[in-house]
mmCIF file of C-alpha atoms in Angstrom:
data_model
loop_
_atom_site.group_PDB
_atom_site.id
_atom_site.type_symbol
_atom_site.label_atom_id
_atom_site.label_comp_id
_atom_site.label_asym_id
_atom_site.label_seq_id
_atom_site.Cartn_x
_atom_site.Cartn_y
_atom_site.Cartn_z
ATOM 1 C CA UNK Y 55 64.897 28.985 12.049
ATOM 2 C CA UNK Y 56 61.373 29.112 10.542
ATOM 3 C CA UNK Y 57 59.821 29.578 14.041
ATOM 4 C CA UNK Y 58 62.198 31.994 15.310
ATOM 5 C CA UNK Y 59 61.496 34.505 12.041
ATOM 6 C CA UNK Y 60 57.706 33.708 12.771
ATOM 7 C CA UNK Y 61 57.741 35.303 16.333
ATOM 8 C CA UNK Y 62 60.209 37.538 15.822
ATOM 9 C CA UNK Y 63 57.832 40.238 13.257
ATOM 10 C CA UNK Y 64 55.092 39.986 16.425
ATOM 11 C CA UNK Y 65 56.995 43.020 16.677
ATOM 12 C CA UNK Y 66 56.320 44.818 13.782
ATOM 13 C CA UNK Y 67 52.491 44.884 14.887
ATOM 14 C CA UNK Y 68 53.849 48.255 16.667
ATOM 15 C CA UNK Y 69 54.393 49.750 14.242
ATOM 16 C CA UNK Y 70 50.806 49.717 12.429
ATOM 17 C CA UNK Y 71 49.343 52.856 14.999
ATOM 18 C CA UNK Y 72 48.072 55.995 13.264
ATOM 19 C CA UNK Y 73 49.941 55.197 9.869
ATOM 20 C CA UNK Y 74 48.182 56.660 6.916
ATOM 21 C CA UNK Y 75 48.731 57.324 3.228
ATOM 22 C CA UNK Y 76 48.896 60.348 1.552
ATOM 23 C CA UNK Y 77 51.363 63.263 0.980
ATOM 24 C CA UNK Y 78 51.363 66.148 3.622
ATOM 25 C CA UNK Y 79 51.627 68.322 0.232
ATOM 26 C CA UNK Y 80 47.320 67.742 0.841
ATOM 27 C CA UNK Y 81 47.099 68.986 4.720
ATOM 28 C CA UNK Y 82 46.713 72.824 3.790
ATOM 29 C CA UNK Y 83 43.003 71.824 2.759
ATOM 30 C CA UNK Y 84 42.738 69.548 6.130
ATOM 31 C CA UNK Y 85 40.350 70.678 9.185
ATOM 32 C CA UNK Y 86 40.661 67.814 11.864
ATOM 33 C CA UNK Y 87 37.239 68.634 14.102
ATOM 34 C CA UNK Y 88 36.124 68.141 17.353
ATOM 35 C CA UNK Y 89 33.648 65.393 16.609
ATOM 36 C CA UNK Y 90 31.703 66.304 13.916
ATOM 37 C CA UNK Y 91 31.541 67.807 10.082
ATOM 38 C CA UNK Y 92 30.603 71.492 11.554
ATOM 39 C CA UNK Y 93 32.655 71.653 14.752
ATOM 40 C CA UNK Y 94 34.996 73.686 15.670
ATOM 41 C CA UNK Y 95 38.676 72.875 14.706
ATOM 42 C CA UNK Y 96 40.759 70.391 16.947
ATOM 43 C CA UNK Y 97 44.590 70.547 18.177
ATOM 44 C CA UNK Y 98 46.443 68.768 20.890
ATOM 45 C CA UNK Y 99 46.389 65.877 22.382
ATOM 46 C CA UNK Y 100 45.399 62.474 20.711
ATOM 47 C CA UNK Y 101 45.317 59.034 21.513
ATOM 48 C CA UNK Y 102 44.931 55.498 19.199
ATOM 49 C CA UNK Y 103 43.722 52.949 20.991
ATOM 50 C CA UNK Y 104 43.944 49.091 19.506
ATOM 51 C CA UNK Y 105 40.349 47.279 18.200
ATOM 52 C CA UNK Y 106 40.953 43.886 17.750
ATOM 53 C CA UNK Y 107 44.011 42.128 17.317
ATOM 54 C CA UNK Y 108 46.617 43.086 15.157
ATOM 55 C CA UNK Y 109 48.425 40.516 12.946
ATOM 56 C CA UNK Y 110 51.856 40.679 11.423
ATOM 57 C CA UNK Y 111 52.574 37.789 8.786
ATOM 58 C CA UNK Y 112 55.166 36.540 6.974
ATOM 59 C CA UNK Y 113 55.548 33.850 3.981
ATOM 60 C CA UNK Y 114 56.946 31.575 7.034
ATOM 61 C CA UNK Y 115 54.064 32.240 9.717
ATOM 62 C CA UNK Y 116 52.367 34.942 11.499
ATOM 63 C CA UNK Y 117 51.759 36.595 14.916
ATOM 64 C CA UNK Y 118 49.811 38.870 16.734
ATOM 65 C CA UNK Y 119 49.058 41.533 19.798
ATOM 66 C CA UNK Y 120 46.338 42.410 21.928
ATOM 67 C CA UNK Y 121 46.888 45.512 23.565
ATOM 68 C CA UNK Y 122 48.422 48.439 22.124
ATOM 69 C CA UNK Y 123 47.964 52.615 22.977
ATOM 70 C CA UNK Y 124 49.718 55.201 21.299
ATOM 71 C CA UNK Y 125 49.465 59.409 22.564
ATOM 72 C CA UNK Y 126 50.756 62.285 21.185
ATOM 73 C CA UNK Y 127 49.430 65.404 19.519
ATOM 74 C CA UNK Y 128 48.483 67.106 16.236
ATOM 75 C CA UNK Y 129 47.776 70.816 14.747
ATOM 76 C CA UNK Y 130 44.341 71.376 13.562
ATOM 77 C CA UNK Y 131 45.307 71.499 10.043
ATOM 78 C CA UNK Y 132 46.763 67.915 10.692
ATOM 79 C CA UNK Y 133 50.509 68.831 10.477
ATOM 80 C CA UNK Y 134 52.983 67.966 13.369
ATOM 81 C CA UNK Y 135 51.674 64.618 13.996
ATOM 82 C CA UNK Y 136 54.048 63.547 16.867
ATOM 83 C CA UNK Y 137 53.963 60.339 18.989
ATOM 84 C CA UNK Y 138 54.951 60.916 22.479
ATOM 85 C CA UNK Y 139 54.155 57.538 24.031
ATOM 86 C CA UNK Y 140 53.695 53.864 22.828
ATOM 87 C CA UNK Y 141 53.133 50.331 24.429
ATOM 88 C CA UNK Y 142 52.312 47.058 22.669
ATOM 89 C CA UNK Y 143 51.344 43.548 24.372
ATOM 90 C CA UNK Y 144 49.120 40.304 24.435
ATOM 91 C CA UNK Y 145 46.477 39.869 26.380
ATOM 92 C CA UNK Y 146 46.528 40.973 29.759
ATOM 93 C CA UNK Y 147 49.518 42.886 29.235
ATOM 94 C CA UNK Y 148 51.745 40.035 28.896
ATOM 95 C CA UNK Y 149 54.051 39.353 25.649
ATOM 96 C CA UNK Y 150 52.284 39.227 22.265
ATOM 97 C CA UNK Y 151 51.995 35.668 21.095
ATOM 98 C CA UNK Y 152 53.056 33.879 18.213
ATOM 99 C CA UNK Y 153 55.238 30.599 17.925
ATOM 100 C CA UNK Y 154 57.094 32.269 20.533
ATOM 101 C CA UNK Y 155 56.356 35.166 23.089
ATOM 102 C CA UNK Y 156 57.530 38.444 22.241
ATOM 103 C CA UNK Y 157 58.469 41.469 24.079
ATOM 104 C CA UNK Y 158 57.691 44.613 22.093
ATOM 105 C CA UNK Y 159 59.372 47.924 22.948
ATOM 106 C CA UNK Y 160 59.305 51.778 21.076
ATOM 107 C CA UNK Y 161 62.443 53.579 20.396
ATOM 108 C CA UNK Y 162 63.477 56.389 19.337
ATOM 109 C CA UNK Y 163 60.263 58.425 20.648
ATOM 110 C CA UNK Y 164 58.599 61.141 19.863
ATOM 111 C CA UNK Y 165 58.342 60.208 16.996
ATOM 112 C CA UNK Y 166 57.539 63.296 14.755
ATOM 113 C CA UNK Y 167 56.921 64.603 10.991
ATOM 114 C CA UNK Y 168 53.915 63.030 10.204
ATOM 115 C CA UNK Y 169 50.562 64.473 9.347
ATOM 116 C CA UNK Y 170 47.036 63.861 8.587
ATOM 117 C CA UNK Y 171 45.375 64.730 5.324
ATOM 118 C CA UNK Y 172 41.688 64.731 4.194
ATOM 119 C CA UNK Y 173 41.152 62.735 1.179
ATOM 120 C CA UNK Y 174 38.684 64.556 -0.903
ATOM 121 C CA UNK Y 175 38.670 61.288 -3.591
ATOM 122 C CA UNK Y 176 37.599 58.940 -0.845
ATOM 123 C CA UNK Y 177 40.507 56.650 -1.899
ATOM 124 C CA UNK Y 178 39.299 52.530 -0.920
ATOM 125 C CA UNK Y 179 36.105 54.392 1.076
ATOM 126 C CA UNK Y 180 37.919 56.280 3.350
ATOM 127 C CA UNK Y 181 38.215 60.236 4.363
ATOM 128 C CA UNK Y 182 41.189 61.061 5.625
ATOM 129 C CA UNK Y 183 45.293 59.347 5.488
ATOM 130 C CA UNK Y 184 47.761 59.910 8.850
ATOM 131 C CA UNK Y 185 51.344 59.652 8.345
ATOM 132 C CA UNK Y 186 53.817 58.486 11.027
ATOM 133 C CA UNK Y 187 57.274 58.805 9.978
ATOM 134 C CA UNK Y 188 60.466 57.851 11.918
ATOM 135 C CA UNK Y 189 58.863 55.110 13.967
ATOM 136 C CA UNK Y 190 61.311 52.681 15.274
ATOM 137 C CA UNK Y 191 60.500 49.485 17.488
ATOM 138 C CA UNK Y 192 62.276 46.996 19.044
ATOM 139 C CA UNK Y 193 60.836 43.132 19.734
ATOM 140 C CA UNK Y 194 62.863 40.747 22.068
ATOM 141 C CA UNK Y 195 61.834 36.924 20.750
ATOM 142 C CA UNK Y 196 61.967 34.140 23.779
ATOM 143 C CA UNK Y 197 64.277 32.074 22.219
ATOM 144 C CA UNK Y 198 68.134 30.739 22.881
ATOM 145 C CA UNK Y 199 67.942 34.225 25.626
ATOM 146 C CA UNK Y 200 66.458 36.418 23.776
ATOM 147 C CA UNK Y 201 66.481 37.121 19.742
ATOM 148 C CA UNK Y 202 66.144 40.874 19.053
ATOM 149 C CA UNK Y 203 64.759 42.377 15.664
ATOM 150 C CA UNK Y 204 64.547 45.971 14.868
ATOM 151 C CA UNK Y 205 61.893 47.662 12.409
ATOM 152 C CA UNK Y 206 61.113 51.399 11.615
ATOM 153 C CA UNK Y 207 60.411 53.702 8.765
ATOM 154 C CA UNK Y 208 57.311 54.985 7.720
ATOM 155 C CA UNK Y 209 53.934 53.457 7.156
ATOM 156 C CA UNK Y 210 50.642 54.624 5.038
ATOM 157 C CA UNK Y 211 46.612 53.582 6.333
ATOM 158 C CA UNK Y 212 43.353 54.925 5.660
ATOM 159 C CA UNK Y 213 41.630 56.905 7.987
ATOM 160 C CA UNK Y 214 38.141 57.045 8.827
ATOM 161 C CA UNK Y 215 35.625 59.344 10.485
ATOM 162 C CA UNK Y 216 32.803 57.636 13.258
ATOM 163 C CA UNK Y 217 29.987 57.893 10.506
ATOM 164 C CA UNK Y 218 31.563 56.549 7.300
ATOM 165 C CA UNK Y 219 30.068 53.244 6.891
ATOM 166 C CA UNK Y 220 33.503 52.090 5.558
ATOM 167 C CA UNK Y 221 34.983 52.333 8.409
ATOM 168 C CA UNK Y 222 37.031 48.809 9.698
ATOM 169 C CA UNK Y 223 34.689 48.665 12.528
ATOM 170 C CA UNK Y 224 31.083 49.440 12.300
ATOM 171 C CA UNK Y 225 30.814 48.591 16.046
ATOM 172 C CA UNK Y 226 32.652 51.597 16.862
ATOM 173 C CA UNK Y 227 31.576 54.991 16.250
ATOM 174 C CA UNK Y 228 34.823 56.808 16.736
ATOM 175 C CA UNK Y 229 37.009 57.808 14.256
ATOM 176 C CA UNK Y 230 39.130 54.815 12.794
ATOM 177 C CA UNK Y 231 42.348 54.217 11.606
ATOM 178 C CA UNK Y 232 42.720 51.121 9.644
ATOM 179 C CA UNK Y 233 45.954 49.316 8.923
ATOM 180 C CA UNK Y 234 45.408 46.356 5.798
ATOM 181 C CA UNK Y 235 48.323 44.653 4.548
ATOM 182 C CA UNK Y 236 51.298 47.498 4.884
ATOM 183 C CA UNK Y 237 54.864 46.223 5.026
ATOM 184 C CA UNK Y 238 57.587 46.961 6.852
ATOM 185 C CA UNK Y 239 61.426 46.638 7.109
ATOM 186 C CA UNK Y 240 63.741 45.261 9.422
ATOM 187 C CA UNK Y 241 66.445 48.151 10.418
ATOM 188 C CA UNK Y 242 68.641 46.302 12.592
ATOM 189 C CA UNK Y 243 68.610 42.681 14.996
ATOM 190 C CA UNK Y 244 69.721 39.212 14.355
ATOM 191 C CA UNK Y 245 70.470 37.663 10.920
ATOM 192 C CA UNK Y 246 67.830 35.663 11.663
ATOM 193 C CA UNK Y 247 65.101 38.026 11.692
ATOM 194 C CA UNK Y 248 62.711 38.815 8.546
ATOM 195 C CA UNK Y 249 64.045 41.326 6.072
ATOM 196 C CA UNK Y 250 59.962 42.757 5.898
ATOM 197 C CA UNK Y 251 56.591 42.168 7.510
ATOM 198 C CA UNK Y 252 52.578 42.545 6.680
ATOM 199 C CA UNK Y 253 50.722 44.536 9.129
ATOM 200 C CA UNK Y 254 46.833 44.365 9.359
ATOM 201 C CA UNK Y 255 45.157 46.445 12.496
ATOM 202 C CA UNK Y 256 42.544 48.958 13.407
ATOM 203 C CA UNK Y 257 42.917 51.884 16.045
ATOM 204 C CA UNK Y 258 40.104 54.233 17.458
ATOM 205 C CA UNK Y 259 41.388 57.693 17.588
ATOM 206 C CA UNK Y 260 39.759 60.036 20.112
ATOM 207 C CA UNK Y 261 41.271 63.546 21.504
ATOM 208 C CA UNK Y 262 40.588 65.144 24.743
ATOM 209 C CA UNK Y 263 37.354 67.443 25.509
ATOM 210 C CA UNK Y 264 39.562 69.193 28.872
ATOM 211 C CA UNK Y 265 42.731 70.112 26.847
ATOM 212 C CA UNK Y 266 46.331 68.274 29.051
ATOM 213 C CA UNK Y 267 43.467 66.292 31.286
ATOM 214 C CA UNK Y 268 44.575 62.880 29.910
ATOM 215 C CA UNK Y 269 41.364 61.554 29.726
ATOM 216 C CA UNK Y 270 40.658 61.104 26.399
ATOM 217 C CA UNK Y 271 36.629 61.381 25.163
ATOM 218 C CA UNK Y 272 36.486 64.059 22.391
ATOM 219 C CA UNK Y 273 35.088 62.197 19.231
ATOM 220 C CA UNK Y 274 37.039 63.282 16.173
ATOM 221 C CA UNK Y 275 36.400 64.359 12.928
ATOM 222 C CA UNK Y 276 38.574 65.400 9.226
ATOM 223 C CA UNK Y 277 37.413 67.399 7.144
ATOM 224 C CA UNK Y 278 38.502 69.333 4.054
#
């Protein structure tokens, strides 16, 4: 049973795109930017693209994925943060890995209501907080045919502009969204699937420079 519950929150890795953590009650002072402190403001499209690996663990084991992309879009003042699209995998686009593969899935999408907010207190070194609420994903374990868990909710991260030497990855000069140790909760699956997870992961966040192009190469930037 232990090794089932360990690959089954692979899943839950998902879940860890764009999600930051403070109150939306703070966007009204929020200027997202196109790349810098004295650009002009941003809106539309986004995407978060995955650095690294990101782990989910359990007190009974842990897992991890590759690949993962999220897109959607966001108002300059950083309300309306909506996902439109989302894909999670291992390496080469195969399941994530674990005890067990699993095959992630999103539900439920777009998923909308959540926002980004400068932080003018530079909470834990960081500028800015995204919220994504009313996530939901759905991981299919490779065991006895197929084990499926269900987790969703809402998530908080810190967010981080290309120049803060804070930032999760000072390799990368884009702005950063970084993902330590937030849990989530099972909504739905098998009994024996975890009742919560731990999520650590880092995503890039860039926007586009030709708005509705898709290609996505405009540096961003939060300000107050």
């Amino acid at each position: 049973m232990a090794r089932i519950r360990q690959a089954a929150v692979i899943g839950t890795a998902a879940v860890a795109v764009l999600a930051a953590g403070v109150a939306p009650a703070s966007a009204a002072t929020t200027t997202i930017r196109a790349g810098s402190a004295g650009a002009a403001p941003y809106a539309g499209n986004v995407q978060a693209s995955l650095l690294g690996v990101a782990t989910v663990s359990t007190s009974i084991g842990s897992g991890s994925c590759d690949e993962s992309t999220m897109t959607g879009s966001v108002d300059s003042d950083g309300t309306d943060l909506a996902i439109a699209s989302a894909s999670f995998s291992g390496a080469n686009g195969g399941p994530c890995s674990g005890t067990t593969s699993s095959t992630i899935t999103a539900q439920n999408l777009p998923w909308t209501g959540g926002a980004v907010a400068h932080d003018p207190n530079g909470t834990r070194g960081r500028d800015a907080s995204v919220t994504i609420a009313n996530f939901r994903v759905q991981a299919v374990v490779d065991l006895f045919g197929g084990i499926t868990c269900v987790f969703g909710g809402t998530l908080t991260a810190d967010g981080f502009n290309g120049d803060n030497p804070n930032r999760p990855d000072t390799g990368n000069g884009q702005a950063q969204v970084g993902v330590a140790g937030a849990t989530v909760s099972k909504q739905g699956g098998s009994f024996l699937c975890p009742s919560k997870a731990t999520v650590t992961a880092t995503y890039e966040l860039l926007g586009e420079s030709t708005p509705g192009s898709g290609t996505y190469d405009q540096s961003l930037y939060v300000t107050g």
